[in-house]
Short mmCIF file of C-alpha atoms and ligand atoms in Angstrom, two decimals:
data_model
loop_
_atom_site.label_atom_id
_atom_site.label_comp_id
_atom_site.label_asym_id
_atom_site.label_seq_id
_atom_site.Cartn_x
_atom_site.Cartn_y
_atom_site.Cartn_z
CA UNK B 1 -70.31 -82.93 -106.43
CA UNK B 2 -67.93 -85.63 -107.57
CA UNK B 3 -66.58 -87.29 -103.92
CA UNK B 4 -63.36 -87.38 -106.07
CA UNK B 5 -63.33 -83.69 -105.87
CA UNK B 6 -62.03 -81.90 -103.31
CA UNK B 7 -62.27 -78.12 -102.13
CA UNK B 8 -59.62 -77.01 -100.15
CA UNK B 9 -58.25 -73.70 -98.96
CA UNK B 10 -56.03 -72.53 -101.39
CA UNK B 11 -58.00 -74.35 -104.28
CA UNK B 12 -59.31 -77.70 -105.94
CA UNK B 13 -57.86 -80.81 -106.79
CA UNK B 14 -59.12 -84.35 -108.12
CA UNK B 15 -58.12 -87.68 -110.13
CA UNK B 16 -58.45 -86.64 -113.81
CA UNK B 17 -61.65 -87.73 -115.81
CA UNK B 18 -62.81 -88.39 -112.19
CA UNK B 19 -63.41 -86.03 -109.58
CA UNK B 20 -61.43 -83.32 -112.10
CA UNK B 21 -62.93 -82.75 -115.37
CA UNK B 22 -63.17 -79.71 -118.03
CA UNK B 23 -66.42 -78.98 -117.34
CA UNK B 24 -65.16 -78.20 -113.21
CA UNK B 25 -62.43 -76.83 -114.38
CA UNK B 26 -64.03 -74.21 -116.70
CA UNK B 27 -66.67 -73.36 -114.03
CA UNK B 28 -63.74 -72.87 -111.23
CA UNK B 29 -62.13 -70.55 -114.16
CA UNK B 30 -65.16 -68.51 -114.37
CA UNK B 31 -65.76 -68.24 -110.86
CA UNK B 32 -62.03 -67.41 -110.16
CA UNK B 33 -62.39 -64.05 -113.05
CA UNK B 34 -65.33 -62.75 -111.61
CA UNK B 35 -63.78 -62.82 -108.05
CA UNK B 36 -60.86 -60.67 -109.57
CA UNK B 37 -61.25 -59.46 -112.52
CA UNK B 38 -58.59 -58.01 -114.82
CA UNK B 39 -55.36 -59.91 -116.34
CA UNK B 40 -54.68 -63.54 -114.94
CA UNK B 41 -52.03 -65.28 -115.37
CA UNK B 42 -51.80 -69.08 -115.78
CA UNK B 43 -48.71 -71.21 -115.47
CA UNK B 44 -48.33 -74.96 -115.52
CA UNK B 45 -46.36 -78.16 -114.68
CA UNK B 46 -46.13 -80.97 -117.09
CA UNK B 47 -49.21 -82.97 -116.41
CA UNK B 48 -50.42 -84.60 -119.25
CA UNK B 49 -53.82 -83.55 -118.53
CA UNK B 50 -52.70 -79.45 -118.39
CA UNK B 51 -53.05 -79.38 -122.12
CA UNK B 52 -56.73 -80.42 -121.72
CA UNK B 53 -57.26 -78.03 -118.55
CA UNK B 54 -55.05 -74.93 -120.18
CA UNK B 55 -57.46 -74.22 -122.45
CA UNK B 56 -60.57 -74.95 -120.24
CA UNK B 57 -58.95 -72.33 -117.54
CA UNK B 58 -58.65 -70.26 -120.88
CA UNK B 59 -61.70 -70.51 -121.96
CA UNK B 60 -63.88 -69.97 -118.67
CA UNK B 61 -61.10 -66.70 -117.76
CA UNK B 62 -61.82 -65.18 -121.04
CA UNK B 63 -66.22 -66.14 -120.88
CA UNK B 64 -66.34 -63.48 -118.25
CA UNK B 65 -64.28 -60.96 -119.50
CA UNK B 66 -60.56 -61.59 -118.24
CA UNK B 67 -57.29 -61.17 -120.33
CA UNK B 68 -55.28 -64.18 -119.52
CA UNK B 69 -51.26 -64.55 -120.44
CA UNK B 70 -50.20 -67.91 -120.94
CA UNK B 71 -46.78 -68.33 -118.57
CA UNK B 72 -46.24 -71.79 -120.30
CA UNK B 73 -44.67 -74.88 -118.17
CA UNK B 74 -43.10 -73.62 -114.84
CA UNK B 75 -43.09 -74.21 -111.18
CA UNK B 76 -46.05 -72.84 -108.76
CA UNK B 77 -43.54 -70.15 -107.41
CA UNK B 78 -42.56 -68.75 -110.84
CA UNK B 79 -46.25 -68.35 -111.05
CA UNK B 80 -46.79 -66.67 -107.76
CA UNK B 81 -43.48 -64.28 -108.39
CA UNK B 82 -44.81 -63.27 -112.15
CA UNK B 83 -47.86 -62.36 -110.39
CA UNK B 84 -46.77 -60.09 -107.70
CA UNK B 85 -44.20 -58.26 -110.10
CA UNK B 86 -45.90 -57.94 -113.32
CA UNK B 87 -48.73 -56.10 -111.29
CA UNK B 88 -51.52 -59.03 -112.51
CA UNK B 89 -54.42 -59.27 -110.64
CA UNK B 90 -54.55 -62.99 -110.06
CA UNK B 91 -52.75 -66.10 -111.34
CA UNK B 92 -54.14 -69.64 -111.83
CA UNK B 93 -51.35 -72.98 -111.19
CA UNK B 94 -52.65 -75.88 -112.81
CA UNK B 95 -50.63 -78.37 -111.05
CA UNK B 96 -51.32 -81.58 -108.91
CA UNK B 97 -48.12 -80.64 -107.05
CA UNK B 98 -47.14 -83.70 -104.95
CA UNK B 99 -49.56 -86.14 -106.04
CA UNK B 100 -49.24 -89.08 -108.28
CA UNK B 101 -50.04 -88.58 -112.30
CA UNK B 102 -53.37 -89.44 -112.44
CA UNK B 103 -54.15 -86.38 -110.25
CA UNK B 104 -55.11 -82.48 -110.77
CA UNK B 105 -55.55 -79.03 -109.13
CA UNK B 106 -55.83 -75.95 -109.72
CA UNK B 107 -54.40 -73.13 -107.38
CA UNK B 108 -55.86 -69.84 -107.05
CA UNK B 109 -53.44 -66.85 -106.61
CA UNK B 110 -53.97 -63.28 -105.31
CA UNK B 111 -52.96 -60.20 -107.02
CA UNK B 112 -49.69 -60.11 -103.92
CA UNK B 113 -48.52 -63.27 -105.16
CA UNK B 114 -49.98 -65.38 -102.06
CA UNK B 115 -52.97 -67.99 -102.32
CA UNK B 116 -56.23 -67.11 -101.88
CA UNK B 117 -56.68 -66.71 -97.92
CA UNK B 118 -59.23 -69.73 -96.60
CA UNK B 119 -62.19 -66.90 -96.39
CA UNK B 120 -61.45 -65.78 -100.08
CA UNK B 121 -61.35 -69.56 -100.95
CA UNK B 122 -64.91 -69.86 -99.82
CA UNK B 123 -66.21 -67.27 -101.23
CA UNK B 124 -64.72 -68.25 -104.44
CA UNK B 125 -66.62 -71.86 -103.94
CA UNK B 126 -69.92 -70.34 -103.15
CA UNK B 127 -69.64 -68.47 -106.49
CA UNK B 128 -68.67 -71.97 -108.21
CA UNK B 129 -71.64 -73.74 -106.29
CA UNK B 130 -73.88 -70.84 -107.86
CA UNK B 131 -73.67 -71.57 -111.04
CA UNK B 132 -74.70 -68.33 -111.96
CA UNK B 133 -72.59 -67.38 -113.76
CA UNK B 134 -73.18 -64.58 -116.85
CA UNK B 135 -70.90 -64.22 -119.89
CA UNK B 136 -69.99 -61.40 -121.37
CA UNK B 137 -70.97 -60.30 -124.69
CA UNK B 138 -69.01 -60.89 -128.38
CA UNK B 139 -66.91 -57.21 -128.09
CA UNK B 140 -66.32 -57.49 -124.41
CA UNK B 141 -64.16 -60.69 -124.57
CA UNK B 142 -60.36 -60.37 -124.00
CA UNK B 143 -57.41 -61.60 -125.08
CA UNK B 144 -54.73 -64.25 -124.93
CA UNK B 145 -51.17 -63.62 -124.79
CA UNK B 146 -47.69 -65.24 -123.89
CA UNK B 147 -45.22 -64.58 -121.57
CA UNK B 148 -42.12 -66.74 -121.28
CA UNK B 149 -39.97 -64.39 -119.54
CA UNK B 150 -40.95 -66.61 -115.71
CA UNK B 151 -37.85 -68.76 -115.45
CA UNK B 152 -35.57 -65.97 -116.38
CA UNK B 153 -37.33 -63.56 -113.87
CA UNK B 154 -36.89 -65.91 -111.03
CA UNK B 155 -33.89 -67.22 -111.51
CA UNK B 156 -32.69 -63.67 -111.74
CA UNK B 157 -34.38 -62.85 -108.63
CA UNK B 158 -32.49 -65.89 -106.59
CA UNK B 159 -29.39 -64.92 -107.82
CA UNK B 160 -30.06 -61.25 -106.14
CA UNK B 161 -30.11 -62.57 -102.64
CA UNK B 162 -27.64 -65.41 -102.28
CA UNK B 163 -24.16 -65.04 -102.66
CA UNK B 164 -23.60 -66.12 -105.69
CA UNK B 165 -19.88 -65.35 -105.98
CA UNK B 166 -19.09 -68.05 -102.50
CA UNK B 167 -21.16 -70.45 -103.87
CA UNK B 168 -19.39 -70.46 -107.75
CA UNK B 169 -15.76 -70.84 -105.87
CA UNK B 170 -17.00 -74.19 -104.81
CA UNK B 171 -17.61 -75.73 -108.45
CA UNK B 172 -20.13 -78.25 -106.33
CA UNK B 173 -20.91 -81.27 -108.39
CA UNK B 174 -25.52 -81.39 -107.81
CA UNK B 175 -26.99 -83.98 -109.10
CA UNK B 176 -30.87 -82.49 -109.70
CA UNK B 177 -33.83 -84.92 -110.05
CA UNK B 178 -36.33 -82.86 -111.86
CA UNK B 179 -39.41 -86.00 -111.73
CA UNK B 180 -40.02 -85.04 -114.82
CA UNK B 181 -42.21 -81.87 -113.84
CA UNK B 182 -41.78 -78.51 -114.05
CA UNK B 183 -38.47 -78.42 -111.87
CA UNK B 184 -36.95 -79.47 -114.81
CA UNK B 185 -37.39 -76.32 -116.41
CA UNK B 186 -35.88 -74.06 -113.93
CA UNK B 187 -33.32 -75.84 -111.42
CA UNK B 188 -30.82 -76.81 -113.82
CA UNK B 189 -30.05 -73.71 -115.16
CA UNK B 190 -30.05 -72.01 -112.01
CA UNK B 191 -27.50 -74.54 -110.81
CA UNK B 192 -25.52 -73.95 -113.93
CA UNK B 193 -25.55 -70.07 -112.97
CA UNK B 194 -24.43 -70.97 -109.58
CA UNK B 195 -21.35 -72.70 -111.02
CA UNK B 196 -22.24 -75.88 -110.13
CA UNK B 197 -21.47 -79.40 -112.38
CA UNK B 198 -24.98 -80.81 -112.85
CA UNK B 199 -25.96 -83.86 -113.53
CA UNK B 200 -29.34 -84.23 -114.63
CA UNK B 201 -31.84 -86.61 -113.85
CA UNK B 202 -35.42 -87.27 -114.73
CA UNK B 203 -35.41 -83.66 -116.48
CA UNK B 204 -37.69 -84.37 -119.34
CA UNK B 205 -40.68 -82.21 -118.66
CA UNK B 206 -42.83 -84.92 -119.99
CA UNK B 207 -45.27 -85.26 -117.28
CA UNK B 208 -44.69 -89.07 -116.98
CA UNK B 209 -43.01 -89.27 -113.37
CA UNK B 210 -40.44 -92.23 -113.09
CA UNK B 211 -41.73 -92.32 -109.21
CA UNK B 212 -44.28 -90.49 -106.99
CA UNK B 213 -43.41 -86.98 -107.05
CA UNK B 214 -43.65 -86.35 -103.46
CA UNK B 215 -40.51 -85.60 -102.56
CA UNK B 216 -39.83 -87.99 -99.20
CA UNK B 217 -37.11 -90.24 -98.75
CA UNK B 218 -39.03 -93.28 -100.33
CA UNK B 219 -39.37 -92.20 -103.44
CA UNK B 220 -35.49 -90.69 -103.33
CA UNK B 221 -33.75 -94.44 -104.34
CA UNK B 222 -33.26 -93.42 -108.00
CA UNK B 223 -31.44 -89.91 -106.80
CA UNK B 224 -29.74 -91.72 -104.24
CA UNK B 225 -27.93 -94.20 -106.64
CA UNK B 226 -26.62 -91.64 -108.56
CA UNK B 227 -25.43 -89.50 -106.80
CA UNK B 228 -22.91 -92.32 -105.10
CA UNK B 229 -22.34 -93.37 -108.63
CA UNK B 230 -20.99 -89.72 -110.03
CA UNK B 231 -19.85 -88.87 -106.99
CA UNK B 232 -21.88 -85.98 -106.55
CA UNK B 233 -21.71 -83.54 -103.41
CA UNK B 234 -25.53 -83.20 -102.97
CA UNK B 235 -28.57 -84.09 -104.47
CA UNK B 236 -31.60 -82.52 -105.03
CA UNK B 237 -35.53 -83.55 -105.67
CA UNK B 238 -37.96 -81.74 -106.55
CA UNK B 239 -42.06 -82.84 -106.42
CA UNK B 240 -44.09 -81.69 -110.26
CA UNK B 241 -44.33 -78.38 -109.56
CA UNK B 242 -41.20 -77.33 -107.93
CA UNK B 243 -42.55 -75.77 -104.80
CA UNK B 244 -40.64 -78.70 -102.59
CA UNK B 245 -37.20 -79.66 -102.18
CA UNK B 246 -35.75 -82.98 -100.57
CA UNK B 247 -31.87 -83.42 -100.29
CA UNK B 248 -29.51 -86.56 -100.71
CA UNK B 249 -26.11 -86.02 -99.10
CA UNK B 250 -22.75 -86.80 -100.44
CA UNK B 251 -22.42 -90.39 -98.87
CA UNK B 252 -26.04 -90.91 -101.43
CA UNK B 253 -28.41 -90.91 -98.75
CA UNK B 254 -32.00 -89.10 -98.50
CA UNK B 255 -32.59 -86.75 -95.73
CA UNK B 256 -35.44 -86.62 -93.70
CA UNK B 257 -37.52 -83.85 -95.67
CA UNK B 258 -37.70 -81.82 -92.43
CA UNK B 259 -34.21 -80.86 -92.82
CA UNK B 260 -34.78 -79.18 -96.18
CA UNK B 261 -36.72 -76.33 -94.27
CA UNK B 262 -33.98 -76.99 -90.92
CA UNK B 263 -30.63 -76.14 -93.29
CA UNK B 264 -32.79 -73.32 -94.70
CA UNK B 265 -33.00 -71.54 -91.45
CA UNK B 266 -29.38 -72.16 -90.64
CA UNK B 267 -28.72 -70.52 -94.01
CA UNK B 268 -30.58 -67.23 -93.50
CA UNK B 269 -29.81 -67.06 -89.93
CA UNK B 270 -26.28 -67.13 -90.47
CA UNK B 271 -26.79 -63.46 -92.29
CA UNK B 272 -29.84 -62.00 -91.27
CA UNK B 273 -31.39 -62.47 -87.79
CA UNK B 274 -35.52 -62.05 -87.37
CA UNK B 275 -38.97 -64.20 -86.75
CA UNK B 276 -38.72 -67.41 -88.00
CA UNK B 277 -42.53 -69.19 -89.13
CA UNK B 278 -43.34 -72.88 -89.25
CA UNK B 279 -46.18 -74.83 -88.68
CA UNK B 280 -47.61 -76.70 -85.58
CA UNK B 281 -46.43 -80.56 -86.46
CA UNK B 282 -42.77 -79.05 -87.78
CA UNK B 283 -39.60 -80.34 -85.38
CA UNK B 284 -38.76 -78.77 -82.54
CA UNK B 285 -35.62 -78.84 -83.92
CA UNK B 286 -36.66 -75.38 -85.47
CA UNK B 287 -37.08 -73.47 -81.90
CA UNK B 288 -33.26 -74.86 -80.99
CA UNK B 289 -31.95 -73.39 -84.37
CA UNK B 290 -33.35 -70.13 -84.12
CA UNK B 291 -32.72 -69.87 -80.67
CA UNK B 292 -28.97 -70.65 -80.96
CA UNK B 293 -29.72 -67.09 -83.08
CA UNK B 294 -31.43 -65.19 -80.57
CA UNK B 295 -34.64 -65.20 -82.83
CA UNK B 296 -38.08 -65.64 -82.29
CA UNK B 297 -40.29 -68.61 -83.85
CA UNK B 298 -44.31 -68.34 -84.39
CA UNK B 299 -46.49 -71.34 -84.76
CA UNK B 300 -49.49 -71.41 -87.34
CA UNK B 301 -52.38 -73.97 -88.42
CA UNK B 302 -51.20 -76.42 -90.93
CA UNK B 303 -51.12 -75.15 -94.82
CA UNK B 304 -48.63 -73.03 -96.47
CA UNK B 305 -51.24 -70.11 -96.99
CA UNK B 306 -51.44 -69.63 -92.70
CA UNK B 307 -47.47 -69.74 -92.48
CA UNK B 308 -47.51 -66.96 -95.48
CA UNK B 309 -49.57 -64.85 -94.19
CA UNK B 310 -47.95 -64.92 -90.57
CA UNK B 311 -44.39 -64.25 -92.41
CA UNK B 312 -45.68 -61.48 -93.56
CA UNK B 313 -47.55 -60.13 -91.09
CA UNK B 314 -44.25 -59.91 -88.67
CA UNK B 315 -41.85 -59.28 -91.21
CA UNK B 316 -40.26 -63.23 -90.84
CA UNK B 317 -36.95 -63.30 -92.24
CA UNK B 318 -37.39 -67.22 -93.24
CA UNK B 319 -39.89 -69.77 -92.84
CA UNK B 320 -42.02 -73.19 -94.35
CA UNK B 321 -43.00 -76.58 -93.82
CA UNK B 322 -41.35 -79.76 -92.48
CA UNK B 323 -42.72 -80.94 -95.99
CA UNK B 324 -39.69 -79.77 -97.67
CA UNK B 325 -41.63 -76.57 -98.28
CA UNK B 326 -39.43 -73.19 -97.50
CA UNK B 327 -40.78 -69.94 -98.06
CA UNK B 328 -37.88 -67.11 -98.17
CA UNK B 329 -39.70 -63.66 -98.22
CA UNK B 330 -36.81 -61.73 -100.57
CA UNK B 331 -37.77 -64.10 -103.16
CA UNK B 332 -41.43 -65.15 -102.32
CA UNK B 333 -43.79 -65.78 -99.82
CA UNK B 334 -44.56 -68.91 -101.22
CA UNK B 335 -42.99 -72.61 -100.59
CA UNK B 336 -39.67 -72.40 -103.42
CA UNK B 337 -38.14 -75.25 -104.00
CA UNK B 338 -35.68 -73.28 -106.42
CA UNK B 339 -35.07 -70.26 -103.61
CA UNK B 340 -33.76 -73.48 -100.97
CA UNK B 341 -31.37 -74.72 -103.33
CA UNK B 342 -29.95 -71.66 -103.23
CA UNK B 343 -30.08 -71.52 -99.62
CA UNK B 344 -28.72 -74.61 -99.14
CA UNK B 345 -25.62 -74.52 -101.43
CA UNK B 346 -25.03 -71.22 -99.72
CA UNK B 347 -25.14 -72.69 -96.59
CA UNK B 348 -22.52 -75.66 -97.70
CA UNK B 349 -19.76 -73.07 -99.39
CA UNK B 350 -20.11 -71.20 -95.88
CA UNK B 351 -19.58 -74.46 -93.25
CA UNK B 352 -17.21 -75.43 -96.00
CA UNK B 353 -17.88 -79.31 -95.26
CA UNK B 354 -19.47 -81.84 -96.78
CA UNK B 355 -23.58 -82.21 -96.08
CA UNK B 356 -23.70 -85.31 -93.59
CA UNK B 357 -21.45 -83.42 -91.56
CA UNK B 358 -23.29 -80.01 -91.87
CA UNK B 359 -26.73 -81.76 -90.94
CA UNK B 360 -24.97 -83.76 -88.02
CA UNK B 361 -24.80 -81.34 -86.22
CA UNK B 362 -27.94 -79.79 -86.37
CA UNK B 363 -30.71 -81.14 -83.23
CA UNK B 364 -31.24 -84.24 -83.41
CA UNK B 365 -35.36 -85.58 -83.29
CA UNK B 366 -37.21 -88.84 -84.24
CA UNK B 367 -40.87 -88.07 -86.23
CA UNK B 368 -42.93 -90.61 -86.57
CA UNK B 369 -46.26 -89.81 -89.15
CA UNK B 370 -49.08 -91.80 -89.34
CA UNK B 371 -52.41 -91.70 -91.18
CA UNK B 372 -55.69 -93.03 -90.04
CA UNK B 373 -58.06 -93.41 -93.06
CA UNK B 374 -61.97 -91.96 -93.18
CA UNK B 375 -62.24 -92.07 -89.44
CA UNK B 376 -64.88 -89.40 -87.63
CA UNK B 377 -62.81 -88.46 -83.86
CA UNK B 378 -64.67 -86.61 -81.28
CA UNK B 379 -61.77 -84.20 -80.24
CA UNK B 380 -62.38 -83.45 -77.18
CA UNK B 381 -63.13 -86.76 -76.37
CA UNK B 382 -59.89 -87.64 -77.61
CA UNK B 383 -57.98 -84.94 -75.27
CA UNK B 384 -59.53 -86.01 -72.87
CA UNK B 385 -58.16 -89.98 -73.23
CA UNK B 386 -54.80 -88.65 -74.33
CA UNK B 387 -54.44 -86.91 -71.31
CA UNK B 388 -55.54 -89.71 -68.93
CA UNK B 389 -53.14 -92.27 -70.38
CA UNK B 390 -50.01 -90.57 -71.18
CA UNK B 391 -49.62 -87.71 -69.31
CA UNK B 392 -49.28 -84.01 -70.27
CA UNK B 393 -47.37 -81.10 -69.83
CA UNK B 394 -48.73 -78.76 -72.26
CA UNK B 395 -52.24 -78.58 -74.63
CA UNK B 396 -52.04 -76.68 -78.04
CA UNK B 397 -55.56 -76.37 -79.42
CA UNK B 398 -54.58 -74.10 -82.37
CA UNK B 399 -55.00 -76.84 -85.33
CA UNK B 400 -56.44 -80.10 -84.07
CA UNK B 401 -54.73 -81.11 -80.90
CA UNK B 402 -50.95 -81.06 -79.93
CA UNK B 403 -49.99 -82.06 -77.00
CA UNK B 404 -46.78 -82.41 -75.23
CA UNK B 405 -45.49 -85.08 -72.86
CA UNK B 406 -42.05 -85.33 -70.62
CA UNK B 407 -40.90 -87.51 -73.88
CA UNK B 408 -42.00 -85.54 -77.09
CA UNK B 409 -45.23 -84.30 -78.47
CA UNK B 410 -47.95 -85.29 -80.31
CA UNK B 411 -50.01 -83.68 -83.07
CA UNK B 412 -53.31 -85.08 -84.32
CA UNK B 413 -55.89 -83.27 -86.51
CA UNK B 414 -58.02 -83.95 -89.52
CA UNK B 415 -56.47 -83.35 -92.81
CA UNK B 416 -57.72 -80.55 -94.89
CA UNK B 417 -56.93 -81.95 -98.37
CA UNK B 418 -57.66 -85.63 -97.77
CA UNK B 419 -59.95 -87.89 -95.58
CA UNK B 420 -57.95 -88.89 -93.45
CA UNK B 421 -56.45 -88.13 -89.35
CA UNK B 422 -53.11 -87.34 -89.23
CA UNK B 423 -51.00 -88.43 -86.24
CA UNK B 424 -47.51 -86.46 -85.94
CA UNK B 425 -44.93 -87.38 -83.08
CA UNK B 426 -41.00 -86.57 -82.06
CA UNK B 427 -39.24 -87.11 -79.48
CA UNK B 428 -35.67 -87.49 -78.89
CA UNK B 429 -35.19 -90.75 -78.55
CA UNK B 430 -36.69 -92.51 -81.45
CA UNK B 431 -38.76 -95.42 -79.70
CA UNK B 432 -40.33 -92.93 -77.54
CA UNK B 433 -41.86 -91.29 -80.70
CA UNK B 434 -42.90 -94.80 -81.85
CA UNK B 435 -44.34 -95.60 -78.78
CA UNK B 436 -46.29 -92.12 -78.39
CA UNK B 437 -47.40 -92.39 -81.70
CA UNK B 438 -48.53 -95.69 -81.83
CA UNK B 439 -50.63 -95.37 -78.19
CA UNK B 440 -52.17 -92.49 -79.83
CA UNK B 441 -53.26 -94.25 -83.07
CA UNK B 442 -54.60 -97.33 -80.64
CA UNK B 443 -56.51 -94.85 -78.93
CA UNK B 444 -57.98 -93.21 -81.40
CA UNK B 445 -58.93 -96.33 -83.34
CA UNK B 446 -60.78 -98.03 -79.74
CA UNK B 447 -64.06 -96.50 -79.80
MG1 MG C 501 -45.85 -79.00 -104.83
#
């Protein structure tokens, strides 16, 4: 296989021409309809390359007997929603998500809406890897149709479960960077329906990003300016396919993108009290929230499909990533970039302040994140070192290694979707994270 390839949990992704080409993408197609079966839907974002993989994902669904509906452009949670309540029995998201334009993926999506689990994902590769692969015959092939009804739907469904009515007194003024992807689409109008002046920004769906579509506080500068210059109460980012929100406040400055999923849980809390789900390397900050609720927080592996699955396994009333990725279980159990909007305006008509004050006073952390490129680590020789220079108080072995020290923690594991060691660390006081996570990185890095 192409090294530019890679097979991860919850599907496949690759540089286009590259790693990712037709040919893959057919065979993953093929592989994914004989795993399931039945009607598929297939939804994308506005990669230029999605016209050329649309029809391959097309073509391999319908070469083993699938009916596929075509969803057209729209965000990875539209997808996942149209799933679960048209009664499909799988869904396909061609979308490179985060990454730059030169990338592509395709997501796999069970009949519940969810991504495949990690077992279902390999046993969807091992099928691929086969090669085996038989089509069926002239009268047994199925048929294409359209469905454009996914914005509506899930728009309709966000305005079900926020109050719609405190929000629209405020008349906020949102200024909503779209990247060009397939927020653009969606986020707008919902803001509209929420009664909100909106400015728009980079809402072409054209596919050509005006900066990397990851939605950190780097690549926020363009939002930033504008919303000082219209004045602008918040502003929003999305990444291409919607599934990730970042915020800029009033006074035009980009938030750390762990608050996205922080003001979230404030925002649910306030109404509804219940488990809250993040991952391992998310802020601390999370346990002092929910705990100022009397609620209960669980801690799962890294990946939005293992913080899915444990939301729904004890009922969580709100939960994500520190990516920016917030999964809110009456809309979907699936990172929605569109649902935390929601959330979050709800949350400002409610405090009835402006944002920098709203996120001042939630707790208060320093994360520092660092990447160590194509690096093999010997774990528990690593432990081991950590342990003897810095100090311990607790050992986490649930995804990698976490520990925590009198200052902060630390989180180090090997990335599942790229070659490379990630090194998470916070602490209260912001050299200490620096210092943890820099000692760490030097450790690592002496053989
Ligand atoms: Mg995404």
């Amino acid at each position: 296989m192409n090294s530019s390839l890679i097979v991860s949990a919850s599907g496949v992704r690759g540089i286009v021409g590259e790693g990712l080409n037709p040919e893959v993408v057919v065979r993953f197609a093929c592989a994914f309809g004989k795993m399931v079966k039945g009607r598929i839907l297939v939804g994308y974002d506005t990669r230029t390359s999605n016209k050329m993989f649309k029809y391959a994902v097309f073509s391999g669904l319908l070469s083993v007997g699938c009916e596929v509906v075509d969803l057209g452009i729209c965000p990875t949670p539209s997808i996942q929603l149209m799933v679960r309540e048209t009664g499909a029995d799988g869904g396909i998201a061609i979308t490179g998500s985060h990454n730059p334009p030169e990338w592509n993926a395709l997501k796999f999506i069970r009949r519940d809406g969810l991504f495949l689990f990690p077992e279902e994902g390999e046993r969807l590769f091992l099928i691929y890897k086969k090669n085996k692969i038989e089509n069926v015959r002239w009268n047994e092939i199925g048929d294409v149709s359209q469905d454009n009804s996914a914005i509506k739907r899930h728009i309709q469904k966000i305005l079900e479960v926020v109050d719609v009515e405190r929000i629209r007194k405020k008349g906020f003024k949102v200024v909503i960077d779209g990247c060009n992807g397939a927020g653009s689409v969606i986020s707008p109008f919902l803001l509209k329906e929420l009664g909100c002046e909106v400015v728009e920004l980079n809402c072409q769906p054209n596919g050509f990003f005006p900066h990397l579509p990851e939605p950190t506080p780097a690549n926020l500068q363009q939002l930033c300016e504008k919303v000082k210059e219209t004045g602008a109460d918040i502003g929003f980012a999305h990444d291409a396919d919607a599934d990730r929100l970042a915020i800029v406040s009033e006074k035009g400055e980009g938030l750390s993108e762990e608050y996205t999923l922080l003001l979230a849980i404030k925002s649910v809390l306030q109404k509804r009290r219940g488990p809250v789900v993040t991952n391992i390397s998310t802020s601390k900050a999370v346990e002092d929230i929910a705990g100022e609720f009397n609620c209960p927080v669980k801690r799962t592996k890294v990946g939005d499909i293992y913080v899915s699955r444990c939301m729904k396994d004890c009922r969580a009333v709100i939960g994500g990533e520190g990516n920016g990725g917030v999964i809110f279980p009456p809309v979907n159990y699936a990172r929605d970039g569109i649902a935390a909007i929601a959330l979050i305006l709800e949350l400002a008509a409610r405090e009835n302040a402006p944002l920098s004050f709203i996120t001042k006073d939630l707790p208060s952390y320093f994360m520092v994140k660092k990447k160590i490129k194509s690096i093999f680590v010997n774990f528990d020789e690593l432990r081991e070192k950590i342990i003897k220079n810095l100090g311990c108080v607790k050992v986490d072995l649930l995804d990698g290694i976490k520990i925590w020290l009198d200052e902060g923690w630390v989180h180090i594991r090997a990335s599942r979707t790229e070659p490379v060691i990630r090194v998470i660390s916070e602490a209260k006081i912001k050299e200490d994270a620096e210092k943890i996570c820099d000692m760490v990185v030097e450790l690592i890095l002496k053989k």
